[in-house]
Coordinates of C-alpha atoms in Angstrom, one line a residue:
Chain A
X1 CA -18.2 -0.3 23.4
X2 CA -17.5 -4.2 23.0
X3 CA -16.1 -6.4 25.7
X4 CA -12.3 -7.9 23.9
X5 CA -11.4 -10.5 26.3
X6 CA -11.5 -13.5 24.7
X7 CA -10.8 -11.4 21.0
X8 CA -8.2 -10.3 22.6
X9 CA -7.0 -14.1 23.2
X10 CA -8.5 -15.6 20.6
X11 CA -6.1 -12.9 18.2
X12 CA -2.7 -14.2 20.7
X13 CA -4.1 -17.8 19.1
X14 CA -4.0 -16.6 15.8
X15 CA -0.7 -14.7 16.4
X16 CA 1.8 -17.3 17.7
X17 CA 0.2 -20.1 14.7
X18 CA 1.4 -16.8 12.1
X19 CA 4.9 -16.3 13.7
X20 CA 5.3 -20.1 13.3
X21 CA 4.4 -20.0 9.6
X22 CA 6.1 -16.5 8.6
X23 CA 4.6 -16.3 5.3
X24 CA 5.4 -13.0 3.4
X25 CA 2.2 -11.7 2.1
X26 CA 3.3 -7.9 2.4
X27 CA 6.7 -6.2 0.6
X28 CA 8.4 -2.9 1.3
X29 CA 10.3 -1.5 -1.8
X30 CA 12.4 1.7 -0.2
X31 CA 13.0 3.2 -4.1
X32 CA 14.3 6.3 -3.1
X33 CA 15.4 8.8 -0.3
X34 CA 14.8 11.1 -2.5
X35 CA 11.4 14.0 -1.2
X36 CA 10.5 16.6 -3.0
X37 CA 8.7 17.3 0.7
X38 CA 10.6 18.5 4.5
X39 CA 7.6 17.6 5.9
X40 CA 8.5 18.1 9.5
X41 CA 7.2 14.3 11.5
X42 CA 9.3 12.1 8.6
X43 CA 10.0 9.0 10.0
X44 CA 12.7 8.7 7.6
X45 CA 14.5 11.7 7.5
X46 CA 14.2 12.5 4.0
X47 CA 15.0 15.4 1.9
X48 CA 15.6 17.0 -1.7
X49 CA 19.0 16.7 -1.9
X50 CA 19.0 12.9 -0.2
X51 CA 22.4 11.6 -0.8
X52 CA 22.4 8.5 -1.7
X53 CA 21.5 6.9 -5.5
X54 CA 18.5 5.8 -5.8
X55 CA 18.1 1.8 -6.0
X56 CA 18.2 0.0 -9.5
X57 CA 14.9 -1.4 -10.2
X58 CA 16.8 -5.2 -12.0
X59 CA 18.0 -5.5 -8.2
X60 CA 15.1 -5.4 -6.8
X61 CA 13.0 -7.6 -9.2
X62 CA 16.4 -10.0 -9.2
X63 CA 16.4 -10.1 -5.6
X64 CA 12.6 -11.2 -5.5
X65 CA 12.0 -13.5 -8.2
X66 CA 12.6 -16.2 -6.2
X67 CA 9.8 -15.6 -4.4
X68 CA 7.8 -16.7 -6.7
X69 CA 9.0 -21.0 -7.1
X70 CA 7.2 -20.0 -2.8
X71 CA 4.4 -18.6 -3.3
X72 CA 2.3 -16.6 -5.4
X73 CA 3.1 -13.8 -5.9
X74 CA -0.5 -12.0 -6.5
X75 CA -0.2 -12.7 -2.4
X76 CA 2.3 -10.1 -2.1
X77 CA 1.5 -6.6 -1.8
X78 CA 4.7 -4.0 -2.6
X79 CA 4.0 -0.9 -0.8
X80 CA 6.3 0.9 -2.7
X81 CA 7.9 4.0 -0.8
X82 CA 10.5 6.5 -0.4
X83 CA 11.5 9.6 -0.3
X84 CA 8.6 10.0 -2.7
X85 CA 8.1 7.0 -5.2
X86 CA 6.3 10.0 -7.6
X87 CA 9.7 11.7 -8.2
X88 CA 10.7 8.1 -9.6
X89 CA 10.8 8.5 -13.3
X90 CA 10.8 4.6 -13.8
X91 CA 8.3 4.4 -11.8
X92 CA 5.2 3.2 -13.8
X93 CA 7.9 1.3 -16.8
X94 CA 8.8 -0.4 -12.5
X95 CA 5.3 -1.3 -11.6
X96 CA 4.6 -2.7 -15.0
X97 CA 7.3 -5.0 -14.8
X98 CA 6.2 -6.3 -10.9
X99 CA 2.4 -7.0 -12.6
X100 CA 3.6 -8.4 -15.6
X101 CA 5.9 -11.0 -13.0
X102 CA 2.6 -11.8 -11.0
X103 CA 3.3 -8.9 -8.4
X104 CA 0.4 -7.0 -7.0
X105 CA 1.6 -2.9 -6.1
X106 CA 0.5 0.5 -4.9
X107 CA 2.5 3.6 -3.6
X108 CA 2.7 5.2 -0.2
X109 CA 2.8 9.5 -1.3
X110 CA 2.3 13.0 -0.5
X111 CA 0.5 13.8 -3.6
X112 CA 2.5 16.8 -4.4
X113 CA 3.5 16.0 -8.1
X114 CA 0.5 13.3 -8.9
X115 CA -1.8 15.0 -11.7
X116 CA -3.8 13.2 -14.1
X117 CA -1.2 12.7 -16.3
X118 CA 0.5 10.2 -13.8
X119 CA -3.0 9.1 -12.4
X120 CA -3.8 7.3 -16.3
X121 CA 0.1 6.0 -16.9
X122 CA 0.2 4.5 -13.1
X123 CA -3.3 3.1 -13.8
X124 CA -2.5 1.8 -17.0
X125 CA 0.7 0.0 -14.9
X126 CA -1.6 -2.0 -12.9
X127 CA -0.9 -0.1 -10.0
X128 CA -3.8 -1.4 -7.8
X129 CA -3.2 0.6 -4.6
X130 CA -2.5 3.9 -3.1
X131 CA -1.9 5.5 0.4
X132 CA -2.5 9.5 -0.1
X133 CA -1.2 11.6 3.4
X134 CA -3.0 14.3 4.5
X135 CA -2.2 15.9 8.3
X136 CA -4.9 18.3 9.1
X137 CA -6.9 21.1 6.8
X138 CA -4.8 23.5 4.4
X139 CA -2.8 25.8 8.0
X140 CA -2.1 22.5 9.5
X141 CA -1.1 20.2 6.4
X142 CA 1.2 23.6 4.9
X143 CA 2.6 23.8 8.2
X144 CA 3.5 19.9 9.0
X145 CA 4.6 19.0 5.3
X146 CA 6.6 22.7 5.4
X147 CA 5.1 24.1 2.3
X148 CA 2.7 26.5 1.3
X149 CA 1.5 24.5 -1.7
X150 CA 1.5 20.8 -0.3
X151 CA -1.8 21.3 0.5
X152 CA -3.3 22.0 -3.0
X153 CA -2.1 19.4 -4.5
X154 CA -2.7 16.5 -2.3
X155 CA -6.0 17.9 -2.4
X156 CA -5.6 17.9 -6.3
X157 CA -4.8 13.8 -6.1
X158 CA -6.9 12.8 -3.9
X159 CA -10.1 13.9 -6.7
X160 CA -8.4 11.7 -8.8
X161 CA -7.5 8.3 -6.5
X162 CA -11.3 9.0 -5.0
X163 CA -12.7 9.1 -8.5
X164 CA -11.3 6.4 -10.1
X165 CA -13.1 2.3 -8.7
X166 CA -9.3 1.1 -9.7
X167 CA -7.9 1.5 -6.6
X168 CA -8.5 0.4 -2.7
X169 CA -6.9 3.7 -1.9
X170 CA -7.1 4.9 1.9
X171 CA -5.9 9.2 3.1
X172 CA -3.9 8.5 6.3
X173 CA -3.6 11.2 9.0
X174 CA -0.4 12.2 10.8
X175 CA -2.8 13.4 14.5
X176 CA 0.0 16.6 16.5
X177 CA -1.2 18.9 18.3
X178 CA -2.1 21.3 16.1
X179 CA -4.5 18.7 14.0
X180 CA -6.3 16.9 16.7
X181 CA -8.6 20.4 17.4
X182 CA -9.7 19.9 13.5
X183 CA -10.6 16.5 13.2
X184 CA -14.5 16.9 13.1
X185 CA -13.9 19.2 10.9
X186 CA -10.8 16.7 8.6
X187 CA -13.4 14.0 8.3
X188 CA -15.9 15.9 7.3
X189 CA -13.9 17.2 4.4
X190 CA -13.0 14.1 3.4
X191 CA -16.4 13.0 3.1
X192 CA -17.1 15.3 0.4
X193 CA -13.7 14.6 -1.2
X194 CA -15.7 11.2 -1.3
X195 CA -13.4 9.5 0.5
X196 CA -14.7 6.1 1.8
X197 CA -11.2 4.9 4.0
X198 CA -9.4 7.3 6.8
X199 CA -6.8 5.8 8.8
X200 CA -5.4 7.4 11.6
X201 CA -1.5 7.5 12.9
X202 CA 0.3 9.4 15.9
X203 CA 3.7 9.9 15.8
X204 CA 6.2 8.2 16.9
X205 CA 9.0 10.1 18.7
X206 CA 12.0 9.2 15.4
X207 CA 13.3 10.6 12.8
X208 CA 12.4 14.2 12.4
X209 CA 9.7 13.7 16.0
X210 CA 12.2 12.7 17.7
X211 CA 12.0 15.5 20.3
X212 CA 10.3 17.5 18.9
X213 CA 7.0 19.1 21.2
X214 CA 4.3 19.7 18.8
X215 CA 4.2 16.3 17.0
X216 CA 3.9 14.4 20.6
X217 CA 0.3 13.7 22.4
X218 CA 0.0 14.4 25.6
X219 CA -1.8 11.9 27.3
X220 CA -5.1 13.6 27.7
X221 CA -4.9 14.3 23.8
X222 CA -4.4 10.4 22.9
X223 CA -7.3 9.5 24.9
X224 CA -9.4 12.4 22.8
X225 CA -8.0 10.5 19.4
X226 CA -9.5 7.3 20.8
X227 CA -13.0 8.3 21.3
X228 CA -13.3 10.0 18.0
X229 CA -11.9 6.9 16.6
X230 CA -15.0 5.3 18.0
X231 CA -17.5 8.0 17.0
X232 CA -15.9 8.2 14.0
X233 CA -16.6 4.7 13.0
X234 CA -20.9 4.2 13.8
X235 CA -20.4 7.0 10.9
X236 CA -20.4 4.3 8.0
X237 CA -20.6 6.6 5.1
X238 CA -16.1 6.6 5.4
X239 CA -13.5 2.6 6.7
X240 CA -12.3 5.4 10.1
X241 CA -9.4 3.3 11.4
X242 CA -6.1 3.6 14.0
X243 CA -3.3 2.1 13.3
X244 CA -1.4 -0.8 14.0
X245 CA 1.5 0.8 15.7
X246 CA 0.5 0.2 19.5
X247 CA -1.6 -1.8 21.6
X248 CA -4.5 0.3 22.8
X249 CA -5.7 -1.8 25.8
X250 CA -10.1 -1.3 25.8
X251 CA -9.9 0.5 22.3
X252 CA -8.9 -2.2 20.9
X253 CA -11.5 -3.8 18.3
X254 CA -13.2 -0.4 18.8
X255 CA -10.6 1.9 16.8
X256 CA -10.1 -0.6 14.3
X257 CA -11.2 -3.6 12.7
X258 CA -9.1 -5.8 14.3
X259 CA -6.9 -6.1 17.3
X260 CA -3.5 -5.8 17.6
X261 CA -0.9 -7.5 15.5
X262 CA 2.6 -6.0 14.9
X263 CA 2.9 -8.5 11.6
X264 CA 7.3 -7.0 10.7
X265 CA 8.8 -9.6 9.6
X266 CA 6.3 -11.7 10.0
X267 CA 4.0 -10.9 6.6
X268 CA 5.7 -7.9 6.7
X269 CA 9.3 -7.6 4.9
X270 CA 11.1 -5.3 2.8
X271 CA 14.0 -3.9 0.8
X272 CA 15.7 -1.3 1.8
X273 CA 17.6 1.4 -0.6
X274 CA 20.9 0.8 0.3
X275 CA 19.8 -3.3 -0.5
X276 CA 19.3 -4.3 3.6
X277 CA 16.2 -6.2 4.1
X278 CA 14.5 -5.4 6.7
X279 CA 10.5 -5.8 7.8
X280 CA 8.8 -1.9 8.3
X281 CA 11.0 1.1 6.1
X282 CA 10.7 2.7 9.5
X283 CA 11.9 0.0 12.0
X284 CA 15.6 1.2 13.6
X285 CA 18.3 0.1 10.9
X286 CA 19.3 -2.0 14.1
X287 CA 17.6 -4.9 12.9
X288 CA 18.1 -5.1 9.3
X289 CA 18.5 -9.0 9.1
X290 CA 21.0 -8.9 5.4
X291 CA 21.5 -8.2 2.1
X292 CA 20.2 -8.3 -1.3
X293 CA 24.0 -7.3 -2.6
X294 CA 25.3 -10.2 -0.4
X295 CA 22.3 -12.5 0.8
X296 CA 20.1 -14.4 -1.3
X297 CA 16.2 -12.6 0.1
X298 CA 14.4 -15.9 0.1
X299 CA 17.3 -17.2 3.2
X300 CA 16.8 -15.0 4.9
X301 CA 13.0 -14.0 5.2
X302 CA 13.1 -18.2 5.7
X303 CA 15.8 -18.8 8.2
X304 CA 16.6 -15.6 9.9
X305 CA 14.2 -12.5 11.6
X306 CA 14.2 -14.7 15.4
X307 CA 14.2 -11.5 16.6
X308 CA 10.7 -10.1 14.7
X309 CA 9.6 -13.5 15.2
X310 CA 10.2 -14.4 19.1
X311 CA 9.7 -11.2 20.7
X312 CA 10.4 -11.8 24.3
X313 CA 13.4 -9.7 24.3
X314 CA 10.8 -6.8 24.6
X315 CA 9.7 -8.2 28.4
X316 CA 11.7 -5.1 30.0
X317 CA 11.7 -1.3 30.7
X318 CA 8.3 -0.4 30.7
X319 CA 6.6 -3.3 29.3
X320 CA 8.8 -5.7 32.4
X321 CA 5.3 -5.6 34.7
X322 CA 2.7 -4.6 32.7
X323 CA -0.6 -7.3 32.9
X324 CA -1.3 -6.7 30.0
X325 CA 1.5 -8.0 28.1
X326 CA 0.9 -11.1 26.8
X327 CA -1.9 -9.4 25.0
X328 CA 1.0 -6.2 23.3
X329 CA 4.4 -8.2 22.7
X330 CA 5.6 -5.2 22.8
X331 CA 3.8 -2.8 20.9
X332 CA 5.5 -2.7 17.6
X333 CA 8.9 -3.5 16.3
X334 CA 10.1 1.1 15.3
X335 CA 9.2 1.4 18.9
X336 CA 12.3 0.0 19.9
X337 CA 16.0 0.9 19.2
X338 CA 19.5 -0.7 19.3
X339 CA 19.6 -0.5 22.6
X340 CA 16.3 -2.5 23.3
X341 CA 16.2 -1.3 26.5
X342 CA 12.7 0.2 26.7
X343 CA 10.1 1.1 24.4
X344 CA 9.8 4.5 22.8
X345 CA 6.4 5.6 23.5
X346 CA 3.4 3.2 24.7
X347 CA -0.4 4.5 23.9
X348 CA -1.4 2.0 25.9
X349 CA 0.1 4.1 29.7
X350 CA -0.5 7.1 27.8
X351 CA -5.0 5.9 28.0
X352 CA -4.5 4.0 31.1
X353 CA -2.8 8.0 32.9
X354 CA -5.3 10.0 31.5
X355 CA -8.1 7.9 32.6
X356 CA -6.5 7.9 36.1
X357 CA -6.5 11.6 36.1
X358 CA -10.0 11.8 34.9
Chain B
X1 CA 20.7 -38.9 7.3
X2 CA 17.7 -40.4 7.6
X3 CA 16.9 -38.8 10.8
X4 CA 17.5 -35.7 9.6
X5 CA 15.0 -36.4 6.9
X6 CA 12.8 -37.5 9.4
X7 CA 12.3 -34.1 11.2
X8 CA 12.2 -32.9 8.1
X9 CA 9.6 -34.4 7.2
X10 CA 7.7 -33.6 10.6
X11 CA 8.5 -29.7 10.0
X12 CA 7.4 -29.9 7.1
X13 CA 3.9 -31.4 8.8
X14 CA 3.6 -29.2 11.3
X15 CA 3.8 -26.4 9.3
X16 CA 1.5 -27.8 7.1
X17 CA -1.1 -27.9 10.0
X18 CA 0.1 -24.6 11.2
X19 CA -1.9 -23.4 7.9
X20 CA -4.7 -25.3 8.1
X21 CA -5.3 -24.0 11.4
X22 CA -4.5 -19.7 10.4
X23 CA -6.9 -21.0 7.0
X24 CA -9.7 -22.5 10.3
X25 CA -9.5 -19.5 12.2
X26 CA -9.5 -16.8 10.0
X27 CA -12.6 -18.4 8.9
X28 CA -13.4 -18.1 12.1
X29 CA -13.5 -14.9 12.4
X30 CA -16.3 -14.3 10.4
X31 CA -14.9 -10.8 8.7
X32 CA -11.5 -10.3 6.4
X33 CA -9.7 -8.0 8.6
X34 CA -7.1 -11.3 9.5
X35 CA -7.0 -12.1 6.0
X36 CA -6.6 -8.1 4.3
X37 CA -3.9 -6.0 6.4
X38 CA -1.6 -3.1 6.2
X39 CA 1.5 -2.3 7.4
X40 CA 1.6 0.6 9.9
X41 CA 3.3 3.1 6.7
X42 CA 1.8 1.3 4.2
X43 CA -0.9 0.5 1.3
X44 CA -4.0 -1.2 1.5
X45 CA -5.0 -4.2 -0.1
X46 CA -3.8 -4.1 -3.8
X47 CA -6.6 -4.2 -6.2
X48 CA -5.6 -7.0 -9.0
X49 CA -6.1 -5.5 -12.5
X50 CA -6.0 -8.0 -15.8
X51 CA -3.1 -7.8 -18.5
X52 CA -4.7 -6.4 -22.0
X53 CA -2.1 -6.8 -24.7
X54 CA -1.7 -7.6 -28.8
X55 CA -1.0 -6.3 -31.9
X56 CA -3.3 -3.7 -34.3
X57 CA -2.1 -4.5 -38.1
X58 CA -3.0 -2.4 -42.0
X59 CA -5.6 -4.2 -43.6
X60 CA -4.1 -3.0 -46.4
X61 CA -0.9 -4.3 -45.8
X62 CA -1.3 -6.8 -42.4
X63 CA 1.9 -4.9 -41.0
X64 CA 1.8 -3.5 -37.8
X65 CA 0.0 0.2 -37.4
X66 CA 2.7 2.5 -35.8
X67 CA 1.1 5.0 -33.0
X68 CA -2.7 4.8 -32.3
X69 CA -4.1 5.0 -28.9
X70 CA -5.0 2.7 -27.6
X71 CA -7.2 2.7 -24.3
X72 CA -9.5 0.7 -21.8
X73 CA -12.9 1.9 -20.6
X74 CA -16.4 2.5 -21.0
X75 CA -19.4 4.9 -22.3
X76 CA -21.4 6.0 -20.1
X77 CA -24.6 9.1 -20.7
X78 CA -25.5 12.9 -19.7
X79 CA -28.4 13.7 -20.4
X80 CA -29.1 13.2 -24.3
X81 CA -25.4 12.7 -25.8
X82 CA -23.2 9.2 -25.2
X83 CA -20.1 10.2 -23.7
X84 CA -16.1 7.8 -23.0
X85 CA -14.4 7.4 -19.6
X86 CA -11.3 5.9 -20.1
X87 CA -8.1 5.9 -16.9
X88 CA -6.1 3.3 -18.3
X89 CA -4.6 3.9 -22.7
X90 CA -1.0 3.5 -24.6
X91 CA 0.1 3.7 -27.7
X92 CA 0.9 0.9 -29.8
X93 CA 5.4 0.4 -31.0
X94 CA 6.6 0.6 -34.5
X95 CA 5.7 -2.6 -35.1
X96 CA 2.4 -2.1 -33.7
X97 CA 1.8 -4.1 -30.4
X98 CA 0.5 -2.6 -27.1
X99 CA 0.3 -4.2 -23.5
X100 CA -1.6 -2.7 -20.2
X101 CA -2.7 -3.3 -17.3
X102 CA -6.4 -2.2 -16.4
X103 CA -9.5 -3.7 -13.9
X104 CA -12.0 -5.7 -15.8
X105 CA -13.3 -7.5 -13.0
X106 CA -16.2 -6.6 -11.2
X107 CA -16.5 -3.6 -12.8
X108 CA -20.1 -4.5 -13.8
X109 CA -20.3 -2.6 -16.7
X110 CA -19.8 -2.9 -20.5
X111 CA -16.1 -3.0 -21.1
X112 CA -15.0 -1.5 -24.3
X113 CA -11.6 -1.2 -26.1
X114 CA -10.6 1.8 -27.9
X115 CA -8.9 2.2 -30.8
X116 CA -7.8 6.0 -31.7
X117 CA -5.6 7.0 -34.6
X118 CA -4.4 10.3 -32.7
X119 CA -0.7 10.7 -35.2
X120 CA -3.2 12.2 -38.3
X121 CA -1.7 11.2 -41.5
X122 CA 1.5 10.5 -39.5
X123 CA 2.0 6.4 -40.2
X124 CA -1.1 7.0 -42.6
X125 CA -4.3 7.5 -41.7
X126 CA -7.0 5.0 -40.2
X127 CA -10.8 5.1 -39.2
X128 CA -10.7 4.4 -35.4
X129 CA -12.5 1.1 -33.6
X130 CA -13.8 -0.2 -30.1
X131 CA -13.7 -3.9 -29.7
X132 CA -15.7 -5.7 -26.4
X133 CA -13.7 -7.5 -24.5
X134 CA -15.0 -10.0 -21.9
X135 CA -13.6 -10.6 -18.5
X136 CA -9.9 -12.6 -17.9
X137 CA -7.1 -12.4 -16.2
X138 CA -5.3 -11.5 -19.8
X139 CA -6.6 -10.5 -22.8
X140 CA -4.7 -10.0 -26.4
X141 CA -6.5 -8.3 -29.1
X142 CA -5.4 -8.6 -32.8
X143 CA -7.5 -6.0 -34.6
X144 CA -7.3 -5.2 -38.2
X145 CA -7.5 -0.7 -39.1
X146 CA -9.1 -0.2 -42.0
X147 CA -7.0 2.8 -44.0
X148 CA -8.8 6.3 -44.6
X149 CA -7.5 6.6 -49.1
X150 CA -5.7 9.9 -48.8
X151 CA -7.1 12.3 -51.3
X152 CA -4.3 13.6 -52.9
X153 CA -5.4 16.9 -54.2
X154 CA -7.1 18.5 -51.5
X155 CA -3.9 19.7 -50.7

């Protein structure tokens, strides 16, 4: 394994500098809360009959257009998310307007309604990136997604996306107690379908996953996952990575390309369904910094977000006496709730506990 | 007032210095990992693409033609025949204008825009056409299609 002490120090210096600059490079737009699936692990708790109306595209566009005065729009990727963004009939029109204004954009989708016609319309609208969820082989994926056809439909989407050289795409897998046993066959399946990038997550205890024991990995399973990714990264046919959700100690740089750095509020912002201005959509709504219907987005980005750019307040609870706090800085923002008294889960501690038991 | 202006100036210089340091650090990392990141639940950095727009007019009266399918792609050889692949397309509006996005940069093959009359005799009957285009951020194409004389006795 790579020794990473020097890399972590280097990363610390880099992170502090990025915090001071806080240049917006990545903007989520939660365009809808409607969803065609009812996933067991949904961090947003979305549903088909969600009562909140979709945000009019003009409202979002008007909020972000002033960003063109402070940075080049093609340095900002807009990640359209939901809910399921493909449920918006006007998605290609939204994308076309974003491209006309110079912004790059992509979608996070479950692939359930993705077909050849939608694929072509999105490409014509200038889509540049897709993230597709695939949470196991058929049985496990369908179980997690609560729908018997979800796997077959997602694979149809996968084949369309993977065969297109014009998209930067990846497949994401939320690892849980059920699908962790089939990561190896899933890897082979993805290779057969010409997937080139695979990102694995663990599931945070938020949204519908809160209190669901099947979702949270045991200490030993977290350790297994780290070793699985470490080994999978030796296979150069596909770039396998662990998501940026948590500091993982000695596995840093062995399971990802770079060291842990939660960029929420530093390079990542969001406009949520009700106009709230925040960072990643799965961050507790108690951390909202403003609202596009009341505030100027650019002003909010430039002048607020102090709670995400200076995270000294996270040195509490189990982080208080952690010797690796200087590298982790309280982990990912979505692992803190409004009480701010303790991190919801810590993979680093789980790994250390598992190694201690061994 | 002057103190305030000085503070603002110093703050601006500091920010510029930080950006220079940031760029140096990114270069020093010898990878693109620090340039190209993605949020935990977000998409990878989106590939850029180019805007292709223009107008299709008739050779007879120079008026815009509605209902012409405009697609972007390339020919590829399978066995002994040439097949067409296209993944972005649109249809001209009632004034003959069209606009769509596509990736041109770095595709490494012949870039072709296909113009096909897909509505048969509705809006007139026109010969299909192909136009080769060069790599660019924005492409504007004006195309003239030849109208095919329709033989009224054939009905």
